[in-house]
Amino acid sequence: MNGKMRAVARAYSNIALIKYWGKRDANLNLPAVGSISMTLAKLETISEVRFREDLSQDLVIINGRKAEPSEADRVSRFLNVVRARAGLKFYADVSSRNNFPTGAGLASSASAFASLALAGSHAAGLHLNATELSILARQGSGSAARSIFGGFVEMKVGHKKDGSDCYAVQLKDERYWDVCLLIAITSEKKKEIGSTYGMEHTARTSPYYNQWVRKHPLAIEEMRQAIEEKNFTKLGELSEASCLQMHALALSSTPGIIYWNAATLECIHTIKELRQHGCEVYFTIDAGPQVKAICLSPEIEKVKIALENTAGVLRVISSELGAGATILESNP
Ligand code: PMV
């Protein structure tokens, strides 16, 4: 058996248009609100998992380097879920590689845990369907549940205490619409405040948190409709509103959390100016300083040049919609 329990999987990152911010159960990682995202073809993580009889602990390599203790611990806790499910006792060799900066608000945890869920479950001999994989990936990171699927994806908030109805579903596949995303990198540093702490702190101290949770189902419903109707203006306006509300929550917590830097604001102004001049583009921002611009494919070049010429922008990555997670190699 040893040496065969190996699999390699690839998953693409995703960016939420309607944001997930807040947990209803921190242990099971159950969100307090649903979310809608687009999966991105250009941002990927490839993970290899090999369970080995001879190991006395998990060995975790991220981007070619031994993982920091906190990262290795998070991966081990995730593998414990896989091991418990498969009735497996072996530790694993894990190697994960991203083709984009890690931990800077680029949803690296989404593609990381989606690829780990797929590679880990395969290597452990589990044959999970997409819903089961999404539930598993969610236990590593909420946004990872969405990266199991390609195209436009909705994460269901679910209501059950055990999380069995809390998983992502595909709304439309990656060929449905030529919506693109450009990412203006404004800092390559690791973000200071992770999303888990940010969410917990916000829920505890922001006076607006309950209102956010209460109003959220309407935003989900409207975004579903915008996608169904291919109404790009509506998709863009709803995305900006959800992003600004999420950041308003973070800002309104005590002490306030500010994920933006000066270049983040410069990019917002660039995008608004482009729009005033007839180029339809909208922004969204996650728990970090990078700005993501959303446009249709004919506008990509114009938006890219404008962002590259914005003060403080280091580089711009553009991406079309990507596919769901896949197995690249496995030794059954
Ligand atoms: O998946 P997590 O736990 O890192 O949370 C993701 C939070 C946001 O990226 C800010 C929003 C989202 O829905 O992806």
mmCIF file of C-alpha atoms and ligand atoms in Angstrom:
data_model
loop_
_atom_site.group_PDB
_atom_site.id
_atom_site.type_symbol
_atom_site.label_atom_id
_atom_site.label_comp_id
_atom_site.label_asym_id
_atom_site.label_seq_id
_atom_site.Cartn_x
_atom_site.Cartn_y
_atom_site.Cartn_z
ATOM 1 C CA MET A 1 0.000 0.000 0.000
ATOM 2 C CA ASN A 2 2.828 2.406 0.863
ATOM 3 C CA GLY A 3 3.973 4.514 -2.115
ATOM 4 C CA LYS A 4 0.672 4.139 -3.879
ATOM 5 C CA MET A 5 -1.382 6.452 -1.740
ATOM 6 C CA ARG A 6 -0.524 9.498 -3.777
ATOM 7 C CA ALA A 7 -2.432 12.003 -5.865
ATOM 8 C CA VAL A 8 -1.805 15.342 -7.516
ATOM 9 C CA ALA A 9 -4.644 17.801 -8.089
ATOM 10 C CA ARG A 10 -5.063 21.276 -9.489
ATOM 11 C CA ALA A 11 -7.619 23.860 -8.410
ATOM 12 C CA TYR A 12 -8.103 27.428 -9.534
ATOM 13 C CA SER A 13 -8.635 30.324 -7.220
ATOM 14 C CA ASN A 14 -11.881 32.264 -7.169
ATOM 15 C CA ILE A 15 -12.988 35.786 -6.362
ATOM 16 C CA ALA A 16 -16.271 36.451 -4.616
ATOM 17 C CA LEU A 17 -18.611 38.937 -6.276
ATOM 18 C CA ILE A 18 -21.007 38.634 -3.356
ATOM 19 C CA LYS A 19 -18.733 38.308 -0.342
ATOM 20 C CA TYR A 20 -18.608 35.767 2.422
ATOM 21 C CA TRP A 21 -17.786 37.551 5.690
ATOM 22 C CA GLY A 22 -18.768 36.004 9.017
ATOM 23 C CA LYS A 23 -19.103 32.476 10.396
ATOM 24 C CA ARG A 24 -22.022 30.854 12.126
ATOM 25 C CA ASP A 25 -19.841 28.009 13.413
ATOM 26 C CA ALA A 26 -16.097 28.516 13.650
ATOM 27 C CA ASN A 27 -15.279 24.865 14.383
ATOM 28 C CA LEU A 28 -17.028 23.428 11.363
ATOM 29 C CA ASN A 29 -16.238 26.582 9.397
ATOM 30 C CA LEU A 30 -19.862 27.284 8.514
ATOM 31 C CA PRO A 31 -20.518 30.697 6.944
ATOM 32 C CA ALA A 32 -23.094 33.128 8.306
ATOM 33 C CA VAL A 33 -23.898 34.238 4.745
ATOM 34 C CA GLY A 34 -23.854 32.668 1.281
ATOM 35 C CA SER A 35 -21.564 33.934 -1.482
ATOM 36 C CA ILE A 36 -21.223 34.005 -5.271
ATOM 37 C CA SER A 37 -17.860 33.826 -7.006
ATOM 38 C CA MET A 38 -16.115 33.444 -10.300
ATOM 39 C CA THR A 39 -13.370 30.840 -10.688
ATOM 40 C CA LEU A 40 -10.175 32.172 -12.296
ATOM 41 C CA ALA A 41 -8.246 30.321 -15.000
ATOM 42 C CA LYS A 42 -4.911 32.086 -14.381
ATOM 43 C CA LEU A 43 -4.530 31.558 -10.623
ATOM 44 C CA GLU A 44 -3.880 27.978 -9.707
ATOM 45 C CA THR A 45 -2.555 25.744 -6.957
ATOM 46 C CA ILE A 46 -1.196 22.291 -7.679
ATOM 47 C CA SER A 47 -1.026 20.055 -4.617
ATOM 48 C CA GLU A 48 0.515 16.640 -4.173
ATOM 49 C CA VAL A 49 -0.407 14.438 -1.226
ATOM 50 C CA ARG A 50 1.294 11.158 -0.424
ATOM 51 C CA PHE A 51 0.333 9.188 2.703
ATOM 52 C CA ARG A 52 3.336 7.270 4.040
ATOM 53 C CA GLU A 53 3.583 4.563 6.649
ATOM 54 C CA ASP A 54 7.075 5.672 7.712
ATOM 55 C CA LEU A 55 6.269 9.272 8.739
ATOM 56 C CA SER A 56 5.797 10.389 12.332
ATOM 57 C CA GLN A 57 4.238 13.727 11.336
ATOM 58 C CA ASP A 58 2.948 15.500 8.252
ATOM 59 C CA LEU A 59 5.608 17.164 6.108
ATOM 60 C CA VAL A 60 4.259 20.273 4.434
ATOM 61 C CA ILE A 61 6.079 22.139 1.667
ATOM 62 C CA ILE A 62 4.517 25.313 0.249
ATOM 63 C CA ASN A 63 6.047 26.905 -2.848
ATOM 64 C CA GLY A 64 9.181 24.783 -2.439
ATOM 65 C CA ARG A 65 9.793 25.761 1.215
ATOM 66 C CA LYS A 66 9.013 24.078 4.518
ATOM 67 C CA ALA A 67 5.706 25.584 5.655
ATOM 68 C CA GLU A 68 5.642 27.879 8.680
ATOM 69 C CA PRO A 69 4.327 26.104 11.825
ATOM 70 C CA SER A 70 0.934 27.852 11.663
ATOM 71 C CA GLU A 71 0.451 26.896 7.992
ATOM 72 C CA ALA A 72 1.646 23.323 8.532
ATOM 73 C CA ASP A 73 -0.717 23.045 11.482
ATOM 74 C CA ARG A 74 -3.676 24.204 9.407
ATOM 75 C CA VAL A 75 -2.864 21.641 6.692
ATOM 76 C CA SER A 76 -2.491 18.864 9.313
ATOM 77 C CA ARG A 77 -5.826 19.720 10.886
ATOM 78 C CA PHE A 78 -7.379 19.525 7.446
ATOM 79 C CA LEU A 79 -5.713 16.169 6.734
ATOM 80 C CA ASN A 80 -7.078 14.903 10.060
ATOM 81 C CA VAL A 81 -10.555 15.341 8.592
ATOM 82 C CA VAL A 82 -9.516 13.307 5.539
ATOM 83 C CA ARG A 83 -7.844 10.651 7.718
ATOM 84 C CA ALA A 84 -10.869 10.348 10.010
ATOM 85 C CA ARG A 85 -13.164 9.919 7.038
ATOM 86 C CA ALA A 86 -10.939 7.306 5.361
ATOM 87 C CA GLY A 87 -10.050 5.463 8.603
ATOM 88 C CA LEU A 88 -6.408 6.120 7.809
ATOM 89 C CA LYS A 89 -3.589 6.545 10.330
ATOM 90 C CA PHE A 90 -0.638 7.509 8.097
ATOM 91 C CA TYR A 91 0.896 10.944 7.967
ATOM 92 C CA ALA A 92 1.461 12.614 4.645
ATOM 93 C CA ASP A 93 3.999 14.359 2.506
ATOM 94 C CA VAL A 94 2.287 17.426 1.110
ATOM 95 C CA SER A 95 3.623 19.777 -1.486
ATOM 96 C CA SER A 96 1.598 22.740 -2.716
ATOM 97 C CA ARG A 97 2.594 25.312 -5.303
ATOM 98 C CA ASN A 98 0.783 28.498 -6.330
ATOM 99 C CA ASN A 99 1.485 30.477 -9.473
ATOM 100 C CA PHE A 100 0.604 33.740 -7.654
ATOM 101 C CA PRO A 101 1.520 35.514 -4.363
ATOM 102 C CA THR A 102 0.301 33.667 -1.282
ATOM 103 C CA GLY A 103 -1.768 35.172 1.491
ATOM 104 C CA ALA A 104 -2.040 38.710 0.129
ATOM 105 C CA GLY A 105 -5.787 38.784 -0.422
ATOM 106 C CA LEU A 106 -5.617 36.704 -3.574
ATOM 107 C CA ALA A 107 -7.674 33.868 -2.180
ATOM 108 C CA SER A 108 -4.713 31.489 -2.085
ATOM 109 C CA SER A 109 -6.499 29.475 0.594
ATOM 110 C CA ALA A 110 -9.331 28.805 -1.876
ATOM 111 C CA SER A 111 -7.238 27.044 -4.498
ATOM 112 C CA ALA A 112 -4.941 25.559 -1.832
ATOM 113 C CA PHE A 113 -7.655 23.766 0.145
ATOM 114 C CA ALA A 114 -9.699 22.835 -2.934
ATOM 115 C CA SER A 115 -6.637 21.142 -4.468
ATOM 116 C CA LEU A 116 -5.743 19.555 -1.101
ATOM 117 C CA ALA A 117 -9.292 18.248 -0.665
ATOM 118 C CA LEU A 118 -9.168 16.592 -4.059
ATOM 119 C CA ALA A 119 -5.598 15.261 -3.874
ATOM 120 C CA GLY A 120 -5.923 14.261 -0.197
ATOM 121 C CA SER A 121 -9.211 12.419 -0.567
ATOM 122 C CA HIS A 122 -7.987 10.613 -3.701
ATOM 123 C CA ALA A 123 -4.708 9.611 -2.089
ATOM 124 C CA ALA A 124 -6.653 8.302 0.919
ATOM 125 C CA GLY A 125 -8.777 6.137 -1.370
ATOM 126 C CA LEU A 126 -11.965 8.146 -0.888
ATOM 127 C CA HIS A 127 -14.088 8.704 -3.952
ATOM 128 C CA LEU A 128 -16.087 11.802 -3.162
ATOM 129 C CA ASN A 129 -18.598 13.458 -5.454
ATOM 130 C CA ALA A 130 -18.402 17.214 -6.118
ATOM 131 C CA THR A 131 -20.776 18.108 -3.267
ATOM 132 C CA GLU A 132 -18.845 15.972 -0.784
ATOM 133 C CA LEU A 133 -15.579 17.514 -1.991
ATOM 134 C CA SER A 134 -17.006 20.991 -1.554
ATOM 135 C CA ILE A 135 -18.041 20.160 2.027
ATOM 136 C CA LEU A 136 -14.561 18.784 2.699
ATOM 137 C CA ALA A 137 -12.788 21.795 1.126
ATOM 138 C CA ARG A 138 -14.960 24.137 3.212
ATOM 139 C CA GLN A 139 -13.412 22.710 6.354
ATOM 140 C CA GLY A 140 -10.038 24.016 5.169
ATOM 141 C CA SER A 141 -11.324 27.411 4.059
ATOM 142 C CA GLY A 142 -14.796 28.753 3.308
ATOM 143 C CA SER A 143 -13.874 30.082 -0.120
ATOM 144 C CA ALA A 144 -12.230 26.738 -1.047
ATOM 145 C CA ALA A 145 -15.668 25.119 -1.180
ATOM 146 C CA ARG A 146 -16.356 27.275 -4.276
ATOM 147 C CA SER A 147 -13.095 26.382 -6.075
ATOM 148 C CA ILE A 148 -14.237 22.796 -6.561
ATOM 149 C CA PHE A 149 -16.352 24.185 -9.420
ATOM 150 C CA GLY A 150 -15.598 26.283 -12.493
ATOM 151 C CA GLY A 151 -17.420 29.333 -13.869
ATOM 152 C CA PHE A 152 -19.894 31.149 -11.624
ATOM 153 C CA VAL A 153 -20.405 29.411 -8.301
ATOM 154 C CA GLU A 154 -22.746 29.896 -5.359
ATOM 155 C CA MET A 155 -21.879 28.854 -1.824
ATOM 156 C CA LYS A 156 -25.037 27.890 0.044
ATOM 157 C CA VAL A 157 -25.233 29.266 3.545
ATOM 158 C CA GLY A 158 -27.057 26.133 4.737
ATOM 159 C CA HIS A 159 -29.031 25.856 7.947
ATOM 160 C CA LYS A 160 -28.119 22.492 9.434
ATOM 161 C CA LYS A 161 -25.892 22.434 12.481
ATOM 162 C CA ASP A 162 -23.637 19.705 11.065
ATOM 163 C CA GLY A 163 -22.943 21.648 7.842
ATOM 164 C CA SER A 164 -24.270 18.887 5.586
ATOM 165 C CA ASP A 165 -26.263 21.460 3.559
ATOM 166 C CA CYS A 166 -23.423 23.943 3.430
ATOM 167 C CA TYR A 167 -21.601 23.495 0.100
ATOM 168 C CA ALA A 168 -21.100 25.210 -3.235
ATOM 169 C CA VAL A 169 -23.002 24.624 -6.470
ATOM 170 C CA GLN A 170 -22.158 25.685 -9.989
ATOM 171 C CA LEU A 171 -24.476 28.362 -11.397
ATOM 172 C CA LYS A 172 -22.919 28.553 -14.885
ATOM 173 C CA ASP A 173 -19.843 26.935 -16.352
ATOM 174 C CA GLU A 174 -16.743 28.766 -17.585
ATOM 175 C CA ARG A 175 -17.976 28.968 -21.193
ATOM 176 C CA TYR A 176 -21.187 30.812 -20.292
ATOM 177 C CA TRP A 177 -20.035 34.458 -20.464
ATOM 178 C CA ASP A 178 -16.802 36.336 -21.289
ATOM 179 C CA VAL A 179 -16.560 38.113 -17.928
ATOM 180 C CA CYS A 180 -12.904 38.707 -17.031
ATOM 181 C CA LEU A 181 -11.019 39.762 -13.966
ATOM 182 C CA LEU A 182 -7.850 41.831 -13.702
ATOM 183 C CA ILE A 183 -5.898 41.862 -10.478
ATOM 184 C CA ALA A 184 -3.855 44.933 -9.661
ATOM 185 C CA ILE A 185 -1.134 43.793 -7.256
ATOM 186 C CA THR A 186 -0.384 46.669 -4.899
ATOM 187 C CA SER A 187 1.712 44.710 -2.386
ATOM 188 C CA GLU A 188 3.459 41.321 -2.413
ATOM 189 C CA LYS A 189 3.589 41.207 1.390
ATOM 190 C CA LYS A 190 1.615 38.681 3.375
ATOM 191 C CA LYS A 191 -1.551 40.231 4.729
ATOM 192 C CA GLU A 192 -1.449 41.126 8.407
ATOM 193 C CA ILE A 193 -4.981 40.212 9.413
ATOM 194 C CA GLY A 194 -6.271 36.876 8.169
ATOM 195 C CA SER A 195 -9.888 36.491 7.154
ATOM 196 C CA THR A 196 -10.779 34.173 10.065
ATOM 197 C CA TYR A 197 -9.670 36.699 12.672
ATOM 198 C CA GLY A 198 -11.135 39.578 10.636
ATOM 199 C CA MET A 199 -14.530 37.893 10.449
ATOM 200 C CA GLU A 200 -14.634 36.955 14.113
ATOM 201 C CA HIS A 201 -13.536 40.436 15.210
ATOM 202 C CA THR A 202 -16.100 42.092 12.929
ATOM 203 C CA ALA A 203 -18.954 39.889 14.113
ATOM 204 C CA ARG A 204 -18.057 40.679 17.708
ATOM 205 C CA THR A 205 -17.562 44.433 17.439
ATOM 206 C CA SER A 206 -19.156 45.980 14.327
ATOM 207 C CA PRO A 207 -22.527 47.634 15.034
ATOM 208 C CA TYR A 208 -23.563 46.806 11.435
ATOM 209 C CA TYR A 209 -22.857 43.061 11.437
ATOM 210 C CA ASN A 210 -26.408 41.849 12.114
ATOM 211 C CA GLN A 211 -27.781 44.039 9.360
ATOM 212 C CA TRP A 212 -25.210 42.602 6.918
ATOM 213 C CA VAL A 213 -26.330 39.055 7.726
ATOM 214 C CA ARG A 214 -30.022 39.990 7.499
ATOM 215 C CA LYS A 215 -29.788 41.768 4.141
ATOM 216 C CA HIS A 216 -27.422 39.277 2.538
ATOM 217 C CA PRO A 217 -29.933 36.838 0.980
ATOM 218 C CA LEU A 218 -31.276 39.658 -1.201
ATOM 219 C CA ALA A 219 -27.791 40.383 -2.597
ATOM 220 C CA ILE A 220 -27.403 36.676 -3.424
ATOM 221 C CA GLU A 221 -30.780 36.579 -5.149
ATOM 222 C CA GLU A 222 -30.026 39.719 -7.208
ATOM 223 C CA MET A 223 -26.616 38.447 -8.292
ATOM 224 C CA ARG A 224 -28.083 35.106 -9.342
ATOM 225 C CA GLN A 225 -30.525 37.043 -11.528
ATOM 226 C CA ALA A 226 -27.818 39.314 -12.984
ATOM 227 C CA ILE A 227 -25.848 36.228 -14.044
ATOM 228 C CA GLU A 228 -28.937 34.505 -15.425
ATOM 229 C CA GLU A 229 -29.862 37.612 -17.485
ATOM 230 C CA LYS A 230 -26.226 38.320 -18.458
ATOM 231 C CA ASN A 231 -26.803 41.822 -17.139
ATOM 232 C CA PHE A 232 -23.227 43.038 -16.742
ATOM 233 C CA THR A 233 -24.116 46.441 -15.292
ATOM 234 C CA LYS A 234 -26.111 44.785 -12.552
ATOM 235 C CA LEU A 235 -23.358 42.248 -11.873
ATOM 236 C CA GLY A 236 -20.818 45.056 -11.537
ATOM 237 C CA GLU A 237 -22.926 47.298 -9.330
ATOM 238 C CA LEU A 238 -23.841 44.432 -7.014
ATOM 239 C CA SER A 239 -20.183 43.380 -6.776
ATOM 240 C CA GLU A 240 -19.015 46.854 -5.782
ATOM 241 C CA ALA A 241 -21.807 47.182 -3.234
ATOM 242 C CA SER A 242 -20.989 43.832 -1.601
ATOM 243 C CA CYS A 243 -17.263 44.654 -1.489
ATOM 244 C CA LEU A 244 -17.803 48.096 0.034
ATOM 245 C CA GLN A 245 -20.228 46.712 2.608
ATOM 246 C CA MET A 246 -17.747 44.025 3.645
ATOM 247 C CA HIS A 247 -14.974 46.605 4.034
ATOM 248 C CA ALA A 248 -17.346 48.976 5.827
ATOM 249 C CA LEU A 249 -17.939 46.184 8.357
ATOM 250 C CA ALA A 250 -14.211 45.714 8.862
ATOM 251 C CA LEU A 251 -13.674 49.485 9.187
ATOM 252 C CA SER A 252 -16.537 49.805 11.653
ATOM 253 C CA SER A 253 -15.190 47.143 14.019
ATOM 254 C CA THR A 254 -13.220 48.145 17.127
ATOM 255 C CA PRO A 255 -10.345 48.585 16.587
ATOM 256 C CA GLY A 256 -11.127 49.057 12.911
ATOM 257 C CA ILE A 257 -9.495 46.814 10.327
ATOM 258 C CA ILE A 258 -8.135 48.515 7.212
ATOM 259 C CA TYR A 259 -7.130 46.108 4.466
ATOM 260 C CA TRP A 260 -6.391 48.829 1.894
ATOM 261 C CA ASN A 261 -3.243 50.779 1.113
ATOM 262 C CA ALA A 262 -2.888 54.019 -0.839
ATOM 263 C CA ALA A 263 -2.680 52.215 -4.174
ATOM 264 C CA THR A 264 -5.910 50.354 -3.418
ATOM 265 C CA LEU A 265 -7.740 53.685 -3.371
ATOM 266 C CA GLU A 266 -5.888 54.919 -6.452
ATOM 267 C CA CYS A 267 -7.134 51.842 -8.333
ATOM 268 C CA ILE A 268 -10.708 52.450 -7.231
ATOM 269 C CA HIS A 269 -10.473 55.957 -8.677
ATOM 270 C CA THR A 270 -8.927 54.677 -11.916
ATOM 271 C CA ILE A 271 -11.818 52.243 -12.323
ATOM 272 C CA LYS A 272 -14.437 54.912 -11.636
ATOM 273 C CA GLU A 273 -12.769 57.246 -14.133
ATOM 274 C CA LEU A 274 -12.673 54.545 -16.798
ATOM 275 C CA ARG A 275 -16.374 54.084 -16.251
ATOM 276 C CA GLN A 276 -17.062 57.801 -16.609
ATOM 277 C CA HIS A 277 -15.344 57.583 -19.998
ATOM 278 C CA GLY A 278 -17.557 54.768 -21.219
ATOM 279 C CA CYS A 279 -15.418 51.723 -20.339
ATOM 280 C CA GLU A 280 -17.623 49.462 -18.255
ATOM 281 C CA VAL A 281 -15.507 48.099 -15.416
ATOM 282 C CA TYR A 282 -16.176 47.529 -11.698
ATOM 283 C CA PHE A 283 -14.010 46.703 -8.694
ATOM 284 C CA THR A 284 -13.967 44.211 -5.880
ATOM 285 C CA ILE A 285 -11.438 43.788 -3.045
ATOM 286 C CA ASP A 286 -10.922 40.950 -0.562
ATOM 287 C CA ALA A 287 -9.132 40.809 2.791
ATOM 288 C CA GLY A 288 -6.011 42.445 1.410
ATOM 289 C CA PRO A 289 -4.864 45.462 -0.612
ATOM 290 C CA GLN A 290 -5.173 44.056 -4.164
ATOM 291 C CA VAL A 291 -7.884 45.467 -6.411
ATOM 292 C CA LYS A 292 -9.771 43.218 -8.763
ATOM 293 C CA ALA A 293 -11.354 44.836 -11.812
ATOM 294 C CA ILE A 294 -14.275 43.104 -13.468
ATOM 295 C CA CYS A 295 -14.991 43.726 -17.170
ATOM 296 C CA LEU A 296 -16.053 41.988 -20.369
ATOM 297 C CA SER A 297 -13.249 40.649 -22.606
ATOM 298 C CA PRO A 298 -13.231 43.504 -25.219
ATOM 299 C CA GLU A 299 -12.250 45.976 -22.453
ATOM 300 C CA ILE A 300 -9.334 43.970 -21.023
ATOM 301 C CA GLU A 301 -6.458 45.833 -22.694
ATOM 302 C CA LYS A 302 -7.779 49.272 -21.846
ATOM 303 C CA VAL A 303 -8.340 48.342 -18.185
ATOM 304 C CA LYS A 304 -4.937 46.634 -17.930
ATOM 305 C CA ILE A 305 -3.064 49.689 -19.249
ATOM 306 C CA ALA A 306 -5.006 52.059 -16.965
ATOM 307 C CA LEU A 307 -4.279 49.927 -13.874
ATOM 308 C CA GLU A 308 -0.606 49.473 -14.814
ATOM 309 C CA ASN A 309 -0.337 53.257 -14.993
ATOM 310 C CA THR A 310 -1.929 53.764 -11.586
ATOM 311 C CA ALA A 311 0.391 54.936 -8.792
ATOM 312 C CA GLY A 312 1.551 52.080 -6.569
ATOM 313 C CA VAL A 313 0.501 49.201 -8.830
ATOM 314 C CA LEU A 314 3.294 46.627 -9.101
ATOM 315 C CA ARG A 315 1.788 44.471 -11.843
ATOM 316 C CA VAL A 316 -1.526 43.322 -13.244
ATOM 317 C CA ILE A 317 -2.695 39.743 -13.782
ATOM 318 C CA SER A 318 -5.719 39.154 -15.994
ATOM 319 C CA SER A 319 -7.864 36.082 -16.091
ATOM 320 C CA GLU A 320 -10.902 34.665 -17.765
ATOM 321 C CA LEU A 321 -13.247 32.226 -16.052
ATOM 322 C CA GLY A 322 -11.610 28.966 -15.057
ATOM 323 C CA ALA A 323 -12.658 25.351 -14.667
ATOM 324 C CA GLY A 324 -13.283 23.215 -11.595
ATOM 325 C CA ALA A 325 -10.675 21.251 -9.634
ATOM 326 C CA THR A 326 -9.180 18.202 -11.348
ATOM 327 C CA ILE A 327 -6.931 15.265 -10.592
ATOM 328 C CA LEU A 328 -3.687 15.448 -12.575
ATOM 329 C CA GLU A 329 -2.045 12.214 -11.404
ATOM 330 C CA SER A 330 -2.969 9.436 -9.062
ATOM 331 C CA ASN A 331 -1.731 6.010 -8.064
ATOM 332 C CA PRO A 332 -4.863 4.207 -7.008
HETATM 333 O O1 PMV B 1 -11.985 31.476 2.643
HETATM 334 P P1 PMV B 1 -11.618 32.429 3.703
HETATM 335 O O2 PMV B 1 -11.906 31.919 5.051
HETATM 336 O O3 PMV B 1 -10.192 32.880 3.557
HETATM 337 O O4 PMV B 1 -12.521 33.767 3.539
HETATM 338 C C1 PMV B 1 -12.628 34.485 2.351
HETATM 339 C C2 PMV B 1 -13.100 35.861 2.613
HETATM 340 C C3 PMV B 1 -13.152 36.802 1.404
HETATM 341 O O5 PMV B 1 -12.148 36.462 0.467
HETATM 342 C C4 PMV B 1 -12.861 38.227 1.869
HETATM 343 C C5 PMV B 1 -14.515 36.814 0.757
HETATM 344 C C6 PMV B 1 -14.857 35.611 -0.076
HETATM 345 O O6 PMV B 1 -16.051 35.301 -0.137
HETATM 346 O O7 PMV B 1 -13.964 34.995 -0.681
#
